[in-house]
Coordinates of N, CA and C in Angstrom, one line a residue:
X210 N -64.8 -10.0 -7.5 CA -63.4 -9.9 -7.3 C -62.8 -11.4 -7.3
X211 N -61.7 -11.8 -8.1 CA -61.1 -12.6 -8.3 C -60.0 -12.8 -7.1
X212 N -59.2 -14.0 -8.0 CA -57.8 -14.1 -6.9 C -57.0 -13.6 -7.7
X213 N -56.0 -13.3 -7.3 CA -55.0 -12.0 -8.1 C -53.7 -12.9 -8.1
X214 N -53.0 -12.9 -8.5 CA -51.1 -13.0 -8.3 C -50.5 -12.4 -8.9
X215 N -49.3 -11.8 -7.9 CA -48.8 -10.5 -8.1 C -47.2 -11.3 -8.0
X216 N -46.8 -10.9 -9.0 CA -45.3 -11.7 -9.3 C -44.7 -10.1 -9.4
X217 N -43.1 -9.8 -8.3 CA -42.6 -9.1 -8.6 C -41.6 -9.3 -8.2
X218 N -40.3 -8.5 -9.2 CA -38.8 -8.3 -9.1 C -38.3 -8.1 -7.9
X219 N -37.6 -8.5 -7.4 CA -36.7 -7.8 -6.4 C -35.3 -7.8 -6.4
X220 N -35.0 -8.5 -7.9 CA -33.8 -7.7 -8.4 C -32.9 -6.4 -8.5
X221 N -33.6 -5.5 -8.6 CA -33.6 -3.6 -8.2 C -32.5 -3.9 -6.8
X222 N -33.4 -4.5 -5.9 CA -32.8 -4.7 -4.2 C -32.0 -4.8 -4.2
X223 N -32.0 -6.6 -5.0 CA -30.4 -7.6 -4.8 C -29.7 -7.2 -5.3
X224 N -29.9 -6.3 -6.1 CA -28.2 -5.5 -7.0 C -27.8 -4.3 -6.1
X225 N -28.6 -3.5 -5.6 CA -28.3 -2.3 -4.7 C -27.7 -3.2 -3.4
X226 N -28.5 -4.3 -2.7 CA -27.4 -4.6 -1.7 C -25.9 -5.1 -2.0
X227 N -26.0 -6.0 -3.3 CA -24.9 -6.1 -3.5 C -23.6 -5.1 -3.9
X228 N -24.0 -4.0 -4.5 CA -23.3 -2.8 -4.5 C -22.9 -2.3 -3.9
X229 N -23.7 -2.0 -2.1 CA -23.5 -1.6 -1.3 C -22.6 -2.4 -0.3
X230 N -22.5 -4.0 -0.6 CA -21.6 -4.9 0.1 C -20.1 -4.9 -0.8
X231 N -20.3 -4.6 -2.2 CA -18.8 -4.6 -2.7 C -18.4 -3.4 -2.2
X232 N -18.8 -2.1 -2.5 CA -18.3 -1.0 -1.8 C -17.8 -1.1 -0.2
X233 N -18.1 -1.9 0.2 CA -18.6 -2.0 1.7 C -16.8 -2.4 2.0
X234 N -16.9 -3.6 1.7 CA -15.7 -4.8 1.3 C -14.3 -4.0 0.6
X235 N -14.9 -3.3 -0.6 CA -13.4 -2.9 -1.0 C -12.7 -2.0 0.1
X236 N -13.8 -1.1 0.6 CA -13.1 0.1 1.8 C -12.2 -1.1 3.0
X237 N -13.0 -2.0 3.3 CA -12.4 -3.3 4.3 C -10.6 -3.4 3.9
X238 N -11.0 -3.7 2.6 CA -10.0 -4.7 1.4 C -8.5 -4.1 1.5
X239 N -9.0 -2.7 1.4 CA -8.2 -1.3 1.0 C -7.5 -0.9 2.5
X240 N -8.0 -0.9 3.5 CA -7.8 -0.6 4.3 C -6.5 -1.3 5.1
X241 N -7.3 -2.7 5.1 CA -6.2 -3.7 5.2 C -4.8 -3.6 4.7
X242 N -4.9 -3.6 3.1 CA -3.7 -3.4 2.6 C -3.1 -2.0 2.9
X243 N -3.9 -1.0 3.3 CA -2.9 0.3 3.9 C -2.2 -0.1 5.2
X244 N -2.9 -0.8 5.5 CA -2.2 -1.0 7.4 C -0.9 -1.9 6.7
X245 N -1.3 -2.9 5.9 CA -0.3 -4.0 5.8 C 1.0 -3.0 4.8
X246 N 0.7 -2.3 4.3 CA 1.8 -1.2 4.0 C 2.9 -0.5 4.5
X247 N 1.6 -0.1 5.7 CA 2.3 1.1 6.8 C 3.2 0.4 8.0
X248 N 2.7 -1.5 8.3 CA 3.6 -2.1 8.4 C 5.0 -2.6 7.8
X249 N 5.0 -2.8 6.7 CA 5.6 -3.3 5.6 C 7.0 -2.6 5.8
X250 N 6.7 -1.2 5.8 CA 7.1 -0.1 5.9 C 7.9 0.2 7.3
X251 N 7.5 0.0 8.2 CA 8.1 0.0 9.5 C 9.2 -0.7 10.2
X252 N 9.5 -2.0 8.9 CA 10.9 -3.1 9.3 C 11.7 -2.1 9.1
X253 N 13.1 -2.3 10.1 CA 14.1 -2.3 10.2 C 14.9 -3.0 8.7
X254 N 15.7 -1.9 8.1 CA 16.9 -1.9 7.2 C 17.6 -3.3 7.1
X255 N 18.1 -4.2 6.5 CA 19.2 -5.3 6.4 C 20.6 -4.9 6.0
X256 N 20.7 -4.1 5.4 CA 21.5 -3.2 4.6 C 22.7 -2.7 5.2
X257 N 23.3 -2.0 4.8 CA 24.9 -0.9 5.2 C 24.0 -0.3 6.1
X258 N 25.1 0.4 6.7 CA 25.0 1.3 8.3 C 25.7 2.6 7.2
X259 N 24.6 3.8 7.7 CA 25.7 5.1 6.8 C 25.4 5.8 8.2
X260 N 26.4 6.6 8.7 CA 26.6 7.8 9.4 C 26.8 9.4 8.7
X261 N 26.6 9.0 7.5 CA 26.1 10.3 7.1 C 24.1 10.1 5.9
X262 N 23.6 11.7 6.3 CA 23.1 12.1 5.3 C 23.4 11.7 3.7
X263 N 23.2 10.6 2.9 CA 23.3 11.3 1.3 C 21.9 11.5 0.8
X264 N 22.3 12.2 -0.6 CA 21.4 12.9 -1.1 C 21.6 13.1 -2.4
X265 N 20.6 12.9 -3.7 CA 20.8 13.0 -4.8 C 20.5 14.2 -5.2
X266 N 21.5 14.9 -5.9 CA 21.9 16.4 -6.2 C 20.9 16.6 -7.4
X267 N 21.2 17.4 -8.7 CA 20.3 17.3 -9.3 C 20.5 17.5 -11.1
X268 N 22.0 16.3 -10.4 CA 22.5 15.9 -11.9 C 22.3 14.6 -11.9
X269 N 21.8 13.8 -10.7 CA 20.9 12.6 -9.9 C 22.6 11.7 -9.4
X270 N 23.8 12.4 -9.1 CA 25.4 12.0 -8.3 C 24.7 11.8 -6.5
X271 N 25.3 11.1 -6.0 CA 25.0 10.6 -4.7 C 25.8 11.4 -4.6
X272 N 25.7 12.4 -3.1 CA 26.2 13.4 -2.5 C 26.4 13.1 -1.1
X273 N 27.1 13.7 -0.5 CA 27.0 13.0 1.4 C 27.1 14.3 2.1
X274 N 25.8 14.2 3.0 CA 25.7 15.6 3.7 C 26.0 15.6 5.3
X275 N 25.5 16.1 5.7 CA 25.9 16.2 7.7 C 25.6 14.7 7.9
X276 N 27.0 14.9 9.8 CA 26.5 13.6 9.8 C 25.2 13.4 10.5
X277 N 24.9 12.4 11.1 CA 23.8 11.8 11.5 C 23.8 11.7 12.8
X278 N 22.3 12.2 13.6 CA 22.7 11.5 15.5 C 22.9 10.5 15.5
X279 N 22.3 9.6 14.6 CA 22.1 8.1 15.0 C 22.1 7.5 13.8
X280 N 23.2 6.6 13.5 CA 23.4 6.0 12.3 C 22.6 5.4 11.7
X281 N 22.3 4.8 10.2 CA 20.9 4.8 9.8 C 21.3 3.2 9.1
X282 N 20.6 2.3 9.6 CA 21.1 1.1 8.3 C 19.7 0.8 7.2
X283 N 20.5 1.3 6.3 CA 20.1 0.9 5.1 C 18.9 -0.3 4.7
X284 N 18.4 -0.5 3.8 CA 17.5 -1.8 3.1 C 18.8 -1.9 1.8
X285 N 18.4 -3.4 1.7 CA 19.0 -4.7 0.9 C 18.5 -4.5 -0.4
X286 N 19.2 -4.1 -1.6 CA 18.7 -4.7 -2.5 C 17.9 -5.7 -2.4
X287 N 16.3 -5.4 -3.1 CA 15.2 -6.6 -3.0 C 14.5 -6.1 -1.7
X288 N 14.6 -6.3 -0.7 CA 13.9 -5.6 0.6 C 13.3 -4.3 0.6
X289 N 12.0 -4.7 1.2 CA 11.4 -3.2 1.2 C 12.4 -2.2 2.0
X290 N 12.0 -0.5 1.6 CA 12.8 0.2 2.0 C 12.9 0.4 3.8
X291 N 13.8 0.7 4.4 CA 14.2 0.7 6.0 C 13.9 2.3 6.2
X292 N 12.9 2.5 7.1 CA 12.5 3.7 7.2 C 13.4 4.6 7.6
X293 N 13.5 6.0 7.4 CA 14.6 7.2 7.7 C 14.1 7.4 7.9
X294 N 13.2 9.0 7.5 CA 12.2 9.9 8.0 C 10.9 9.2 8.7
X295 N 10.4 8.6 7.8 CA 8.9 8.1 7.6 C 7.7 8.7 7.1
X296 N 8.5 10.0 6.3 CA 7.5 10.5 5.0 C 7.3 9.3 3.7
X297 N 7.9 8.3 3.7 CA 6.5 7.4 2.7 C 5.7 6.9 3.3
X298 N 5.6 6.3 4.4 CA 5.1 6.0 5.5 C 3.8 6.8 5.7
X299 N 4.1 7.8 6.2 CA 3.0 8.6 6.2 C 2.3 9.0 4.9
X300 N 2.8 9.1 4.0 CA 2.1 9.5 2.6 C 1.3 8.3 2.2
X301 N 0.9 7.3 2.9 CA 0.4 6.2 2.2 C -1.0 6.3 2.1
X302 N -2.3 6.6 0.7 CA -3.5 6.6 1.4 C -3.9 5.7 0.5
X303 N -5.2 5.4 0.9 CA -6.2 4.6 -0.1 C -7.4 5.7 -0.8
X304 N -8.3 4.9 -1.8 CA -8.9 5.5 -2.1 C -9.9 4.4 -3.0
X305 N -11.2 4.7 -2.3 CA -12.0 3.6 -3.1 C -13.2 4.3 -3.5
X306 N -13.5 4.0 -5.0 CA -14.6 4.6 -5.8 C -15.0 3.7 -7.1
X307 N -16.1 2.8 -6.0 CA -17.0 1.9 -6.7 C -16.9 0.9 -6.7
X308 N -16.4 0.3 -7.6 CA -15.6 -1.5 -7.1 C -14.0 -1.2 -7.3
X309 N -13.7 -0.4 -7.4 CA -12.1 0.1 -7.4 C -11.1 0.8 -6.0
X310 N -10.4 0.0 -5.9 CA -9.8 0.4 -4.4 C -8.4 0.8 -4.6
X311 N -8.0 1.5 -4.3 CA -6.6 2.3 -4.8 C -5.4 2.0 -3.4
X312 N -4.5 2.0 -3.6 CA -3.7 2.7 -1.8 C -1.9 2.7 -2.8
X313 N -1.5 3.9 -2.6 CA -0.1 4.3 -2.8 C 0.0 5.3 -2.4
X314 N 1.0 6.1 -3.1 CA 1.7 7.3 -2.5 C 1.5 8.1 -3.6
X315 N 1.2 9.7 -3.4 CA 1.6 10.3 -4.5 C 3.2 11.2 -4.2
X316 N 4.1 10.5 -3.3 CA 5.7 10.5 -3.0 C 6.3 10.0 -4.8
X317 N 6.7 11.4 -5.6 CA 8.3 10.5 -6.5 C 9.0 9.3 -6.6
X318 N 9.2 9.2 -4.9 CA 10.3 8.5 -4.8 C 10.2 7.1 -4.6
X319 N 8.7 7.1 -4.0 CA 8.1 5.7 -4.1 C 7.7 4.8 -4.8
X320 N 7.6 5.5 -5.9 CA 7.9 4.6 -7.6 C 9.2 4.4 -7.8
X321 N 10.1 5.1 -7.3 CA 11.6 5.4 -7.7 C 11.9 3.7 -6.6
X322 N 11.6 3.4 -5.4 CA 11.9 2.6 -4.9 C 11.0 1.6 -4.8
X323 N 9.9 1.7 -5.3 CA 9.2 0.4 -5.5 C 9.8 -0.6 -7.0
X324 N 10.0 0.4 -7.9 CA 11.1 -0.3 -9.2 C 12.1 0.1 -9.5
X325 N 13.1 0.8 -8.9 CA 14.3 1.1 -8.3 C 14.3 1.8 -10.2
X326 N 15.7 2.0 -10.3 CA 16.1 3.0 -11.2 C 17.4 2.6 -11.8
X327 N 17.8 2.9 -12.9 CA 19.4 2.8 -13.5 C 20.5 2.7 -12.4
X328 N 19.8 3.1 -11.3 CA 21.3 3.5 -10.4 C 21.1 2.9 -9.1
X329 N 20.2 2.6 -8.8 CA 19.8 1.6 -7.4 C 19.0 0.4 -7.9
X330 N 19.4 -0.2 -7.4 CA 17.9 -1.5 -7.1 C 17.0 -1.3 -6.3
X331 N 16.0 -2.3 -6.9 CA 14.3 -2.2 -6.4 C 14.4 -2.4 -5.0
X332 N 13.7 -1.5 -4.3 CA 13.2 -2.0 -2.7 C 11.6 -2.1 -2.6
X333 N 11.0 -3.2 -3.8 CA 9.6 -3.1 -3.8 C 9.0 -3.1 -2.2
X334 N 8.1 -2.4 -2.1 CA 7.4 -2.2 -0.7 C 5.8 -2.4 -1.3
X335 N 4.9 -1.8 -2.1 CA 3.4 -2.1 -2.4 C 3.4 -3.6 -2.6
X336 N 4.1 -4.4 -3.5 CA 3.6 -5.5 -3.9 C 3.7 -6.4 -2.9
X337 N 5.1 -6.2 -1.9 CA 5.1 -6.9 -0.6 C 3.9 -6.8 0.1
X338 N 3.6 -5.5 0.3 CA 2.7 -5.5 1.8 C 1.2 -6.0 0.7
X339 N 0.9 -6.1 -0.5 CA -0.3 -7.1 -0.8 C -0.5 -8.3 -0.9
X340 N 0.9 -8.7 -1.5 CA 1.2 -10.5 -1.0 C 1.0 -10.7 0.4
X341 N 1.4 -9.9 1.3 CA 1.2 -10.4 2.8 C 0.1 -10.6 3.5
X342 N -0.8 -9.3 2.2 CA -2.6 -9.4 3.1 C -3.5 -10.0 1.9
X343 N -3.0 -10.7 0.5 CA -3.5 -11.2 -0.3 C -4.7 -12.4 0.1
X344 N -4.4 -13.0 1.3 CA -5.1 -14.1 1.7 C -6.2 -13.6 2.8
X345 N -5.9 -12.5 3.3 CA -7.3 -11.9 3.7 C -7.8 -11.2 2.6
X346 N -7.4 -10.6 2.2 CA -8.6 -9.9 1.3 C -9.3 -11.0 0.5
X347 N -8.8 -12.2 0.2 CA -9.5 -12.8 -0.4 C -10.4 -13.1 0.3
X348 N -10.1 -13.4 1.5 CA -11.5 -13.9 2.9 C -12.0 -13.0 2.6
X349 N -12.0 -11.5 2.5 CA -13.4 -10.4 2.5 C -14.4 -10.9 1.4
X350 N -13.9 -11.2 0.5 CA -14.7 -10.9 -0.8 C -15.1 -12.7 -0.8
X351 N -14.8 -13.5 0.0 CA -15.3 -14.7 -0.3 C -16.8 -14.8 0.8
X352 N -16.7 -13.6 1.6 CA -18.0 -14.0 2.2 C -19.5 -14.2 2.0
X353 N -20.7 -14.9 2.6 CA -21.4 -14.8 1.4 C -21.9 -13.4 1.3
X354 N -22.8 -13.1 0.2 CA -23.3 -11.7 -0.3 C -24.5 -11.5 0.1
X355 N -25.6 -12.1 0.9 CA -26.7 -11.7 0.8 C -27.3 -12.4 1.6

């Protein structure tokens, strides 16, 4: 019997842990930016004060319906939108599969007010609330890997 050397890979490993720390990190990543959303989302209006309901009919005419308990002030052209109901708010999810991490709405209207339309201006809300958590997520993914 000789002396043997046994040289072996353990690259297989270091790729599977690594896969399992990006996956790990984007849910982190994703998450983050849902909260920083669902905050985003929760400022107070800069805007007009309306005492009534309007409502886009379905020739897309601003219409004015009942009034209001409690008057509602508006978001500022440019400013994310000032919450009413809080169904975008609530519609906000993420979704991560693989190295890909998702978070919006599948709400209409939240495209309609993230790039506003012929007839209103933008109240971008996604791109805000990722500029705000842009500098942590960078900390996730700068940590070391292994």
């Amino acid at each position: 019997m000789g002396v043997d050397i046994v040289l072996r890979s353990e690259m297989p490993k270091a790729i599977a842990g690594i896969e399992q720390a990006i996956k790990s990190r984007m849910d982190e990543a994703s998450l983050l930016v849902e909260n920083e959303t669902k905050l985003t989302l929760s400022r107070p209006g800069k805007g007009r004060i309306y005492e009534n309901y309007i409502y886009e009919d379905a020739s897309g005419n601003m219409v004015f319906g009942r009034t209001r308990n409690v008057p509602h002030r508006a978001s500022a052209p440019g400013d994310p939108p000032a919450v009413d109901t809080g169904r975008l708010r609530q519609s906000i999810r993420r979704e991560v599969s693989g190295n890909v991490g998702l978070v919006g709405t599948d709400l209409d209207y939240g495209k309609k007010l993230q790039f506003g339309t012929r007839k209103v201006a933008a109240r971008p809300w996604l791109d805000v609330a990722f500029r705000e958590a842009a500098d942590r997520v960078i900390e996730i993914f700068r940590r070391p890997w292994l």
